[in-house]
Tab-separated table of C-alpha atoms in Angstrom:
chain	number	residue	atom	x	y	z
A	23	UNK	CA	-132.611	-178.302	-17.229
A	24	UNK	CA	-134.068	-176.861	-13.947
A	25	UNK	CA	-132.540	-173.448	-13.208
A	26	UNK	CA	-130.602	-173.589	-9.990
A	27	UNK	CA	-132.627	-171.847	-6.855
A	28	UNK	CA	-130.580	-168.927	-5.225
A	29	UNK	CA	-129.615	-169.901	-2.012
A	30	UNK	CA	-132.222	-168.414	0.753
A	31	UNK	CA	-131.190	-165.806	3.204
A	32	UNK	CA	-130.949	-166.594	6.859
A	33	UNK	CA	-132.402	-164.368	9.218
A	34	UNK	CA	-129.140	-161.969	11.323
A	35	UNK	CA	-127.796	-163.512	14.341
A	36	UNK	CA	-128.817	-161.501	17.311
A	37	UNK	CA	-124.799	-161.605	18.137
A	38	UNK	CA	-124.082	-160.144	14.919
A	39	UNK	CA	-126.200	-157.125	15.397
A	40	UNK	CA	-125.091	-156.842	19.698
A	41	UNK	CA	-121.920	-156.575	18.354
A	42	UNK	CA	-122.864	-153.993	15.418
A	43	UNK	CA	-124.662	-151.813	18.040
A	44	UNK	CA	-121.155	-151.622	20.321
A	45	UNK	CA	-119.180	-151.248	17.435
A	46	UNK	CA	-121.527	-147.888	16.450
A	47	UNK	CA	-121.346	-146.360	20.160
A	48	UNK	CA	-118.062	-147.085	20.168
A	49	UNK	CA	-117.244	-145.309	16.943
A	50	UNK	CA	-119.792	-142.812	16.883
A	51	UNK	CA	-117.230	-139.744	17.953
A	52	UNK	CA	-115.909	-140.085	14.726
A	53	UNK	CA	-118.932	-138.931	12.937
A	54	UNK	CA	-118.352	-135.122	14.569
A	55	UNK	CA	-115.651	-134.352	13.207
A	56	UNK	CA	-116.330	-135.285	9.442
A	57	UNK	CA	-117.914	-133.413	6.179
A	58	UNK	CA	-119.999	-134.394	3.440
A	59	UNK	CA	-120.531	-132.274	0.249
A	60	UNK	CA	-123.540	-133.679	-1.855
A	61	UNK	CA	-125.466	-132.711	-5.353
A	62	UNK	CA	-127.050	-131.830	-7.466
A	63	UNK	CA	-130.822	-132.247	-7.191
A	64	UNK	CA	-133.835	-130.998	-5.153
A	65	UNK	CA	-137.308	-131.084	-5.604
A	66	UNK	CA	-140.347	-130.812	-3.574
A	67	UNK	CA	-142.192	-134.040	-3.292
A	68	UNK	CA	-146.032	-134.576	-3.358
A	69	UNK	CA	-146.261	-138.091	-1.339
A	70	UNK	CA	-150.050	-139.797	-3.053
A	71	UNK	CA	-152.520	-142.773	-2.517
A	72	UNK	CA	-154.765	-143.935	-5.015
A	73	UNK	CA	-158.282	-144.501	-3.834
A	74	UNK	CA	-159.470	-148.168	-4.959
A	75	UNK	CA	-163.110	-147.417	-3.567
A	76	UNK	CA	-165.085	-145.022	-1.458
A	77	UNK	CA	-168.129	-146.691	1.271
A	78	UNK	CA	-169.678	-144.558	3.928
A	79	UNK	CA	-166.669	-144.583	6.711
A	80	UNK	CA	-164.415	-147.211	4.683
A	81	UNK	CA	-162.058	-145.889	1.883
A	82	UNK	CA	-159.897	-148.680	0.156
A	83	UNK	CA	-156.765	-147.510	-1.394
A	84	UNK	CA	-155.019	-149.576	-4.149
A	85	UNK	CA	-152.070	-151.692	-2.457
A	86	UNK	CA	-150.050	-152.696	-5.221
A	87	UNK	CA	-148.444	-151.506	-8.500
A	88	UNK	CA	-149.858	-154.756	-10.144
A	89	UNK	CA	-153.324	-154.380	-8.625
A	90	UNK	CA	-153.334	-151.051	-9.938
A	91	UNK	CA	-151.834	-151.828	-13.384
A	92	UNK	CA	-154.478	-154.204	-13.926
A	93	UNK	CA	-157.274	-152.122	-13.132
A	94	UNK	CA	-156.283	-149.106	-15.725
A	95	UNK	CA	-155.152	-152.047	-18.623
A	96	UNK	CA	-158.896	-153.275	-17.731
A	97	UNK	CA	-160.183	-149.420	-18.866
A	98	UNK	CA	-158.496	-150.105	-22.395
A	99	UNK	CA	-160.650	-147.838	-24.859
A	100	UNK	CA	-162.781	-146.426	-22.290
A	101	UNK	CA	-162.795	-142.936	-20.029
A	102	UNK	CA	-162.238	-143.017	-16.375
A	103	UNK	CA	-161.030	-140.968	-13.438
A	104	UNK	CA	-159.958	-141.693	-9.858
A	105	UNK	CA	-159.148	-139.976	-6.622
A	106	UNK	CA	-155.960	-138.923	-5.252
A	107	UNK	CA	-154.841	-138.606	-1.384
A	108	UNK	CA	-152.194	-136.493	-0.705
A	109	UNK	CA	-150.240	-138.024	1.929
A	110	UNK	CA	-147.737	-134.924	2.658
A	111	UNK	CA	-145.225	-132.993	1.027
A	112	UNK	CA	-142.099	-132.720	1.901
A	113	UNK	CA	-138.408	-131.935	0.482
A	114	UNK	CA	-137.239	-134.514	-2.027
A	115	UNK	CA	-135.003	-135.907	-4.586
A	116	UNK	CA	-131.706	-138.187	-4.021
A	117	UNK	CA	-129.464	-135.538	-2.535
A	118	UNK	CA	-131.783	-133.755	0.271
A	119	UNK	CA	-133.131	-137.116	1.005
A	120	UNK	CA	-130.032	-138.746	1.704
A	121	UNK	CA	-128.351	-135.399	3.146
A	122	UNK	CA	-130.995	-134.741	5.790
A	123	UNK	CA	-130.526	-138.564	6.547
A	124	UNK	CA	-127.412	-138.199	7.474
A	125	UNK	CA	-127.860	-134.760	8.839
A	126	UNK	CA	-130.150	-136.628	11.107
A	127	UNK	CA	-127.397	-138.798	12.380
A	128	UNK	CA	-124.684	-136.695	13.122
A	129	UNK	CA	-122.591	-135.043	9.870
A	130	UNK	CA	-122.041	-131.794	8.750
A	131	UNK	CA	-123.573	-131.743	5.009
A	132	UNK	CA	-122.612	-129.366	2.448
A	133	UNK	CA	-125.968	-129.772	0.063
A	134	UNK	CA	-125.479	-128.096	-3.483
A	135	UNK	CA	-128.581	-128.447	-5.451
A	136	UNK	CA	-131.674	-126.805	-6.577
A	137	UNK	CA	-133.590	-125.489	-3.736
A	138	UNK	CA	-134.926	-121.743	-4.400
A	139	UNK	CA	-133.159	-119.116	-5.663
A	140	UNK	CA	-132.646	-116.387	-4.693
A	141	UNK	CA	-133.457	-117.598	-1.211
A	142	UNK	CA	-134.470	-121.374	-0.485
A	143	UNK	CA	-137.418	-122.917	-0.707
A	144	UNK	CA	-139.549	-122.888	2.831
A	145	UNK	CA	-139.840	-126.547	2.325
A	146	UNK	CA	-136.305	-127.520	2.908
A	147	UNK	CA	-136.228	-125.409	6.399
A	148	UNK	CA	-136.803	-128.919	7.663
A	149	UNK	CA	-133.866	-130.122	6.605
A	150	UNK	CA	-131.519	-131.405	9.692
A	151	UNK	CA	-129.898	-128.574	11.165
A	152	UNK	CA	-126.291	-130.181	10.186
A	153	UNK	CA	-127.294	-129.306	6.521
A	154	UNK	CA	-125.714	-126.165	5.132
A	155	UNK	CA	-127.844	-125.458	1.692
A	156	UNK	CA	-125.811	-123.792	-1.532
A	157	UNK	CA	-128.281	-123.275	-3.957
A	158	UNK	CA	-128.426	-122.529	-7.757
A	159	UNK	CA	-131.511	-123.006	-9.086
A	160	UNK	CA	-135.560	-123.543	-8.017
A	161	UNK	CA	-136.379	-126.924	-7.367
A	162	UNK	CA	-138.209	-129.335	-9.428
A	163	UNK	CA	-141.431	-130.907	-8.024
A	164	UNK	CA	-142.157	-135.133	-7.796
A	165	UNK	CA	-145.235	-136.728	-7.538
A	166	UNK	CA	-144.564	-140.212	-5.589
A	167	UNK	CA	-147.805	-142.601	-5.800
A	168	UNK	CA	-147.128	-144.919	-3.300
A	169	UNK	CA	-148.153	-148.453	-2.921
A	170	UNK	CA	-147.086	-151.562	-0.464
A	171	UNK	CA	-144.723	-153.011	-3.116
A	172	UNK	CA	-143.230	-149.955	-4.948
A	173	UNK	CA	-143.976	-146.506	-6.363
A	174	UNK	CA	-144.403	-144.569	-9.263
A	175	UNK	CA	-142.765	-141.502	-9.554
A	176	UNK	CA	-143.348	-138.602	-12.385
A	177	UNK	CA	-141.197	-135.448	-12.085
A	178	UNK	CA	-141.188	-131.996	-13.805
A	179	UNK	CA	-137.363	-130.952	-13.819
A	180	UNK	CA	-138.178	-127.449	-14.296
A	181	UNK	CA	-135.094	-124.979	-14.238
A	182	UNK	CA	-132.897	-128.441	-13.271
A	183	UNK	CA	-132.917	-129.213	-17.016
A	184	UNK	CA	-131.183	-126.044	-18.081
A	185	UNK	CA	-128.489	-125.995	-15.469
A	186	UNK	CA	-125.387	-126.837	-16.840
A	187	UNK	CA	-121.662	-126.955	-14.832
A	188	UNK	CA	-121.377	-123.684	-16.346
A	189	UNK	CA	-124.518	-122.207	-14.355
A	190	UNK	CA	-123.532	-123.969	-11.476
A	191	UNK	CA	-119.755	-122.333	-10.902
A	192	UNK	CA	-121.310	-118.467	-11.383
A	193	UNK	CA	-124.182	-119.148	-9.636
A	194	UNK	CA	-122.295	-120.329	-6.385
A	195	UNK	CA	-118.659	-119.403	-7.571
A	196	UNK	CA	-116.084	-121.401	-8.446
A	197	UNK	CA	-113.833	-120.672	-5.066
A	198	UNK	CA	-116.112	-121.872	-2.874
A	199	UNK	CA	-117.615	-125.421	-4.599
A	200	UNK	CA	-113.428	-126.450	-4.542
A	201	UNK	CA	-113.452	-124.909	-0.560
A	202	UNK	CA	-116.461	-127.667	0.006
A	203	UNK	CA	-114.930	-130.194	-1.766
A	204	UNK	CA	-111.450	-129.928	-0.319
A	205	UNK	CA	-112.787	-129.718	3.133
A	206	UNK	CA	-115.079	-133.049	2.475
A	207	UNK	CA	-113.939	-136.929	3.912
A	208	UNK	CA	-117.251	-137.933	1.826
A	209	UNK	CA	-118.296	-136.131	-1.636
A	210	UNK	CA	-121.938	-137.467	-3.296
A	211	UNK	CA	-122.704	-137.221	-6.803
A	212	UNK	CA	-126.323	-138.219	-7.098
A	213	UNK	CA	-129.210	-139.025	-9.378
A	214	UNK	CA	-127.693	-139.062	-12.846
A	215	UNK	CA	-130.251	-139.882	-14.597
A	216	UNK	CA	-132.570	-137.085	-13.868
A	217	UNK	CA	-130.729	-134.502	-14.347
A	218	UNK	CA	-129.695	-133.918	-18.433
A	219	UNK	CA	-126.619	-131.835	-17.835
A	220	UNK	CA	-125.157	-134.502	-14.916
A	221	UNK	CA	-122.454	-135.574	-17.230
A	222	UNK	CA	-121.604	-132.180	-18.275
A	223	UNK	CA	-121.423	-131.324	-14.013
A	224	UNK	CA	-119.098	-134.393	-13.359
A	225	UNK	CA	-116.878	-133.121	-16.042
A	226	UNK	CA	-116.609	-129.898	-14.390
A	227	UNK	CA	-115.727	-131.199	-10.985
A	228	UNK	CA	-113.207	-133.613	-12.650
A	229	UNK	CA	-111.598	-130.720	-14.353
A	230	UNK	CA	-112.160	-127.655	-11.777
A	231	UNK	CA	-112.540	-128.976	-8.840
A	232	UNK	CA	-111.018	-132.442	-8.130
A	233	UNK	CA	-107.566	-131.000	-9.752
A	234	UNK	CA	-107.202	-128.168	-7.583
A	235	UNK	CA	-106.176	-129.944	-4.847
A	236	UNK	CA	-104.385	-133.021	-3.869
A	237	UNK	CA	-107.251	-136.279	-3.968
A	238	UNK	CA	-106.045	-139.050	-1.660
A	239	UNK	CA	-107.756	-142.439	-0.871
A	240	UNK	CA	-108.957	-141.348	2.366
A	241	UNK	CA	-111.793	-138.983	0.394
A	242	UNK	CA	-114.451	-141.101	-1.128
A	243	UNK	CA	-116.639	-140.281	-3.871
A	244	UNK	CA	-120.396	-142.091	-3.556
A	245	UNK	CA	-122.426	-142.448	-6.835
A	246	UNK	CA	-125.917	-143.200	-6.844
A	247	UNK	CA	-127.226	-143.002	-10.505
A	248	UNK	CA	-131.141	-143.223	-9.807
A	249	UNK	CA	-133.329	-144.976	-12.354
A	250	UNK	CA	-131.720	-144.474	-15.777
A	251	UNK	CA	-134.535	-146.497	-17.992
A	252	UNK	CA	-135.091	-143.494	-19.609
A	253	UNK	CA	-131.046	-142.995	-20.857
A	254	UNK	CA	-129.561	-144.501	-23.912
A	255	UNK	CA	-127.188	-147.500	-23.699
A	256	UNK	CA	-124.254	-144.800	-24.749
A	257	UNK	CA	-124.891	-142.102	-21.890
A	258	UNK	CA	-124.185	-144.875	-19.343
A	259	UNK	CA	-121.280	-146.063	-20.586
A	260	UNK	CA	-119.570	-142.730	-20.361
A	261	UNK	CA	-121.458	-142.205	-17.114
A	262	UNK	CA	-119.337	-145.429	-16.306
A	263	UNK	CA	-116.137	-144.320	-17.615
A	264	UNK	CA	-116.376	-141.055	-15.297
A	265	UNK	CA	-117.147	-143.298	-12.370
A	266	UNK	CA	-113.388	-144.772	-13.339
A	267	UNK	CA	-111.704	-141.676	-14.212
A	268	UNK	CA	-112.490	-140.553	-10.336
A	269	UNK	CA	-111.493	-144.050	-9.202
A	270	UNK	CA	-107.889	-143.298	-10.288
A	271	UNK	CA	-107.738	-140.382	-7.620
A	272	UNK	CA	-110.058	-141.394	-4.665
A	273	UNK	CA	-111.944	-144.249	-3.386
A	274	UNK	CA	-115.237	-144.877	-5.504
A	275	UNK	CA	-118.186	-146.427	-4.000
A	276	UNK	CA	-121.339	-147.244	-6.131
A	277	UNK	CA	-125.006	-147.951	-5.096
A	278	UNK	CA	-127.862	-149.885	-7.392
A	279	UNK	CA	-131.244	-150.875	-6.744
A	280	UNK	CA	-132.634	-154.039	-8.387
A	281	UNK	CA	-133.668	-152.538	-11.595
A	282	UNK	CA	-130.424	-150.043	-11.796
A	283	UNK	CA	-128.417	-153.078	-12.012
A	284	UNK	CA	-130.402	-154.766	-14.337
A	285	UNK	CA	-129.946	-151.527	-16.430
A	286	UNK	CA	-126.223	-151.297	-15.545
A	287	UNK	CA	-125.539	-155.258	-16.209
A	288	UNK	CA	-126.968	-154.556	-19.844
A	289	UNK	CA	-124.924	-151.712	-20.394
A	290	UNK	CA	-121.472	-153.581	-19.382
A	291	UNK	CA	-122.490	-157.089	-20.787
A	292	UNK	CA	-125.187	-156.329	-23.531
A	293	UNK	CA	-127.142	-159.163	-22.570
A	294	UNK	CA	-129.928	-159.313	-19.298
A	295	UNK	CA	-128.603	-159.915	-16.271
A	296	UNK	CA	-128.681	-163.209	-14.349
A	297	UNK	CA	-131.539	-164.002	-11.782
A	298	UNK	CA	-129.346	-163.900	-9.032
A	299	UNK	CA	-128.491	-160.952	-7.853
A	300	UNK	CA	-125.750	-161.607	-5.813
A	301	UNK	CA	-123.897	-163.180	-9.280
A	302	UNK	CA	-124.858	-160.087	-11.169
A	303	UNK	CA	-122.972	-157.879	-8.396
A	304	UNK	CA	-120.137	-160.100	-9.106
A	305	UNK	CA	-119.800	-159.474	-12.528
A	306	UNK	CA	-120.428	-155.987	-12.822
A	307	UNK	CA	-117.539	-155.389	-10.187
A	308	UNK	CA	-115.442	-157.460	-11.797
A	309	UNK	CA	-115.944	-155.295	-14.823
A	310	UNK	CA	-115.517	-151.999	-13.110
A	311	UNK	CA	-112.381	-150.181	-11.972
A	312	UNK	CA	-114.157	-148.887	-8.174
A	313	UNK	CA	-113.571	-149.981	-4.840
A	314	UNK	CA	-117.111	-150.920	-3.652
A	315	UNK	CA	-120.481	-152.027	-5.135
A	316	UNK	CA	-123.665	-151.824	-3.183
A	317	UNK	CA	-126.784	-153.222	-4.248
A	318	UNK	CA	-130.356	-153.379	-2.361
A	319	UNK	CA	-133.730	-154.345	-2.764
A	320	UNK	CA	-136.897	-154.022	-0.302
A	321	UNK	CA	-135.819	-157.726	0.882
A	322	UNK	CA	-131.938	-158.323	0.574
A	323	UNK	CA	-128.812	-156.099	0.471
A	324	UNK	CA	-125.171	-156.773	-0.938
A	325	UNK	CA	-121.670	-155.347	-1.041
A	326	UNK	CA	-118.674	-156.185	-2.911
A	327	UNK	CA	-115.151	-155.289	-3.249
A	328	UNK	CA	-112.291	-156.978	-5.671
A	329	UNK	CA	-111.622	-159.476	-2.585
A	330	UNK	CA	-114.843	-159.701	-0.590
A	331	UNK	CA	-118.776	-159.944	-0.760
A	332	UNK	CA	-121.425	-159.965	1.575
A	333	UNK	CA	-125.737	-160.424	1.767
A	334	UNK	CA	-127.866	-159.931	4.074
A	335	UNK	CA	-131.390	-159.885	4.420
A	336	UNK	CA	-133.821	-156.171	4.675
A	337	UNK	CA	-135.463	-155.868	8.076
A	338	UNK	CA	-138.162	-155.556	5.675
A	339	UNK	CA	-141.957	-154.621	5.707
A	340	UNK	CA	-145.030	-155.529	4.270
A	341	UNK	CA	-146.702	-152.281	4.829
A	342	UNK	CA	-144.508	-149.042	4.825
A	343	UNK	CA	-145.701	-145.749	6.328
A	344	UNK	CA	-143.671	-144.106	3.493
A	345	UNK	CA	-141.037	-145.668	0.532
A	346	UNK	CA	-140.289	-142.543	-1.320
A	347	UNK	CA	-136.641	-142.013	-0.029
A	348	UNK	CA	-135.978	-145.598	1.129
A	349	UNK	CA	-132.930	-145.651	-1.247
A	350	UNK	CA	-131.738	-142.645	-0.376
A	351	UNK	CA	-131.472	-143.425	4.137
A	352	UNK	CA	-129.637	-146.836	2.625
A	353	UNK	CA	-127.445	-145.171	1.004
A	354	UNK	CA	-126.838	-142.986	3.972
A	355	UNK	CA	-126.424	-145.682	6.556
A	356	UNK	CA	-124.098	-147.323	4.251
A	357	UNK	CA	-122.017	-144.070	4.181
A	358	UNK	CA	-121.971	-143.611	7.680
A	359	UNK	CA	-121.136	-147.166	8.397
A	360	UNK	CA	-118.053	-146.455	6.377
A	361	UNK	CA	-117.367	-143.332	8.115
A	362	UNK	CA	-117.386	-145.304	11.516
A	363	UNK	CA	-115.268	-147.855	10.240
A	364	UNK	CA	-117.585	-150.988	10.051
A	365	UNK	CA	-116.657	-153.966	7.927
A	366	UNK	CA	-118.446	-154.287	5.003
A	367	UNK	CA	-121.127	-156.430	6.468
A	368	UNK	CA	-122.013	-154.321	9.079
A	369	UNK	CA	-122.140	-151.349	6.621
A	370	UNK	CA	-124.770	-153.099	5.214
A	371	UNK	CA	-126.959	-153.744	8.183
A	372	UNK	CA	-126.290	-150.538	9.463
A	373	UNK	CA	-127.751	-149.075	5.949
A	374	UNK	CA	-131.074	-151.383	6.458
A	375	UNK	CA	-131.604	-150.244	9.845
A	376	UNK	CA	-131.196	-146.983	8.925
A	377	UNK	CA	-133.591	-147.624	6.154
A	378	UNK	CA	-135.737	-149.937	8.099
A	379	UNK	CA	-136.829	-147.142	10.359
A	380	UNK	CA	-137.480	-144.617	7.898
A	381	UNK	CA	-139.975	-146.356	6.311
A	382	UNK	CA	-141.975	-147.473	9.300
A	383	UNK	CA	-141.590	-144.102	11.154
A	384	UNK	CA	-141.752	-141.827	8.018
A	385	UNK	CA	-139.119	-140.099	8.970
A	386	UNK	CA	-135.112	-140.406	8.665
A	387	UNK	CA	-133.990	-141.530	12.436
A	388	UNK	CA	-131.318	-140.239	14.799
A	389	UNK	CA	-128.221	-141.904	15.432
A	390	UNK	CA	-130.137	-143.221	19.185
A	391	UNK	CA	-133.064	-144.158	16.859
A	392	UNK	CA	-131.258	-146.253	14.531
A	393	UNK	CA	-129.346	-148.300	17.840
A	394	UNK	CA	-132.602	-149.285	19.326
A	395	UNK	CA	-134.147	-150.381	16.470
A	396	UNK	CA	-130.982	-152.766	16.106
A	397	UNK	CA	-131.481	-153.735	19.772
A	398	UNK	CA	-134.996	-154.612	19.119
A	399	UNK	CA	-134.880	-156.787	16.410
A	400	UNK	CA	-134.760	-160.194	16.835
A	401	UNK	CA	-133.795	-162.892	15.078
A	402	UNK	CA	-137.409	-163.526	13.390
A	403	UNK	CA	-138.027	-160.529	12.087
């Protein structure tokens, strides 16, 4: 039998985003007054191009992962070398990524990570001027090779590795990470899988910070687990059964890319996951004590609570001045279309337009940036 096609997306109705952009200027005082504590990575990130070929004044870079993944399975039992272009560097990793985001927009960000110690790292001096840094440990570094369709990304952890809860609390003192936390609307625990001690750190905030003061449902706890290929099937379920021992005190919202989900469907259902994505959302909500799923890809984005679900296509395109960090503005305009009320729909446009700019500007827009981006898209895009 012929699978079933999912159904195709339909472009946004230019009277879906007018009234998205009056429902942001008319909410956008609320963003002032509101604090975000996030952790617990930081690296510095090398942004690369592979050069395909070199010709007197023409340089041709490889466009795609496949392109490229057929060329080096072609050099199978040979030798060969290629050129690198070093786009920039710049601060990276889940948590200054998404901070400076939404630094960039408007909120105060308490960002506790690895960023230089003693002092920080000259690199993140360009994070947005909202971001307070509390620091514990040097950063790691992240080489990004870019292409049209994806990247590759290969990290050295460095002293991230050995940094346990333990290391954490005496390096920045116990007192002050519950202080951050208790003065926080929004707290973000990101990129689990990178970091080898992350279960060992949500622990610790379950047990020395969260119960130190009274959690209500108006906090929210964000989760973004990164890419956790690399993790066995065990370490994500009790990454999973954290995720619902903080659901029982505050409002849990989680956010997957495609192949996160895949990961995270296998995990919950021990089988692979559907081919529509919208059906996998369903199911691994339905399987999961937490308020709100996210999921995204370059082309679509979905959201789902116990009673509602929404999709929507990416203002999405074909040829991205950067993607490193694409994830990470999402996830930020998703947060702060929740912290200016939107439905869940608009969250989720809000969090491609955010994201939308970003990778055609290379850089994470301003709160005026992200409204006349909105105001200039049409309904072809």
């Amino acid at each position: 039998m012929k699978k079933k096609a999912a159904p195709s997306l339909q472009p946004i109705p230019a009277v879906k985003i007018a009234t998205l952009v009056n429902a942001i200027q008319k909410n956008k005082h609320l963003l002032t007054g509101k604090k975000v504590t996030a952790g617990f990575d930081g690296f510095i990130d090398a942004i690369i191009k592979i050069i395909k070929k070199k010709q007197p004044q023409k340089t041709s870079l490889f466009t795609t992962i496949k392109e490229f993944g057929n060329y080096i399975t072609e050099k199978v039992g040979t030798s060969f070398s290629l050129e690198l272009e070093e786009q920039n560097k710049k601060l990276g990793g889940n948590m200054p990524i998404m901070a400076n985001a939404l630094g960039r927009i408007g909120i105060s960000v308490n960002c506790v990570g690895p960023l230089g110690y003693p002092h920080p790292h000259p690199i993140f001096g360009n994070i947005s001027q909202n971001c307070k840094l509390f620091s514990f440990a040097d950063p790691g570094t992240s080489t990004a090779y870019e292409f049209n369709d994806g990247k590759i990304m290969l990290a050295q952890m460095g002293e991230l590795n050995s940094m346990k809860w333990k290391h954490i609390k005496a390096k920045i003192g116990l007192d002050r990470i519950i202080d951050l936390y208790t003065e926080s609307d929004l707290i973000c625990l990101l990129n689990w899988s990178e970091i080898d001690a992350s279960t060992n750190i949500w622990k610790g905030i379950l047990k020395d910070v969260l119960s130190k003061y009274s959690l209500t449902k108006n906090q929210t706890a964000f989760f973004d687990l990164s890419d956790c290929s690399k993790r066995s099937s065990e370490s994500i379920t009790e990454a999973l059964d954290l995720l619902q021992r903080f659901a029982k005190n505050t409002r849990v919202m989680l956010s997957l890319n495609k192949n996160e989900a895949d990961i995270i469907y296998r995990s919950l259902y021990r089988k692979k996951r559907k081919n529509d994505l919208l059906a996998t959302g369903k199911e691994i909500i339905g399987r999961l004590s937490i308020d709100t799923l996210v999921l995204h890809s370059a082309k679509e984005a979905m959201a789902f609570t116990k009673k509602e679900q929404v999709r929507v296509d990416s203002f999405f395109t074909a040829e991205p001045v950067i993607s490193t960090g694409a994830g990470d503005n999402f996830n930020a305009g998703f947060c702060t279309g929740q912290i200016l009320e939107l439905d869940l729909e608009s969250s989720v446009i809000m969090a491609n337009a955010v994201s939308g700019c970003y990778v055609r500007k290379g850089i994470s827009p301003e709160l005026p940036d992200v409204i006349k981006f909105l105001k200039n898209i049409s309904t072809a895009y």
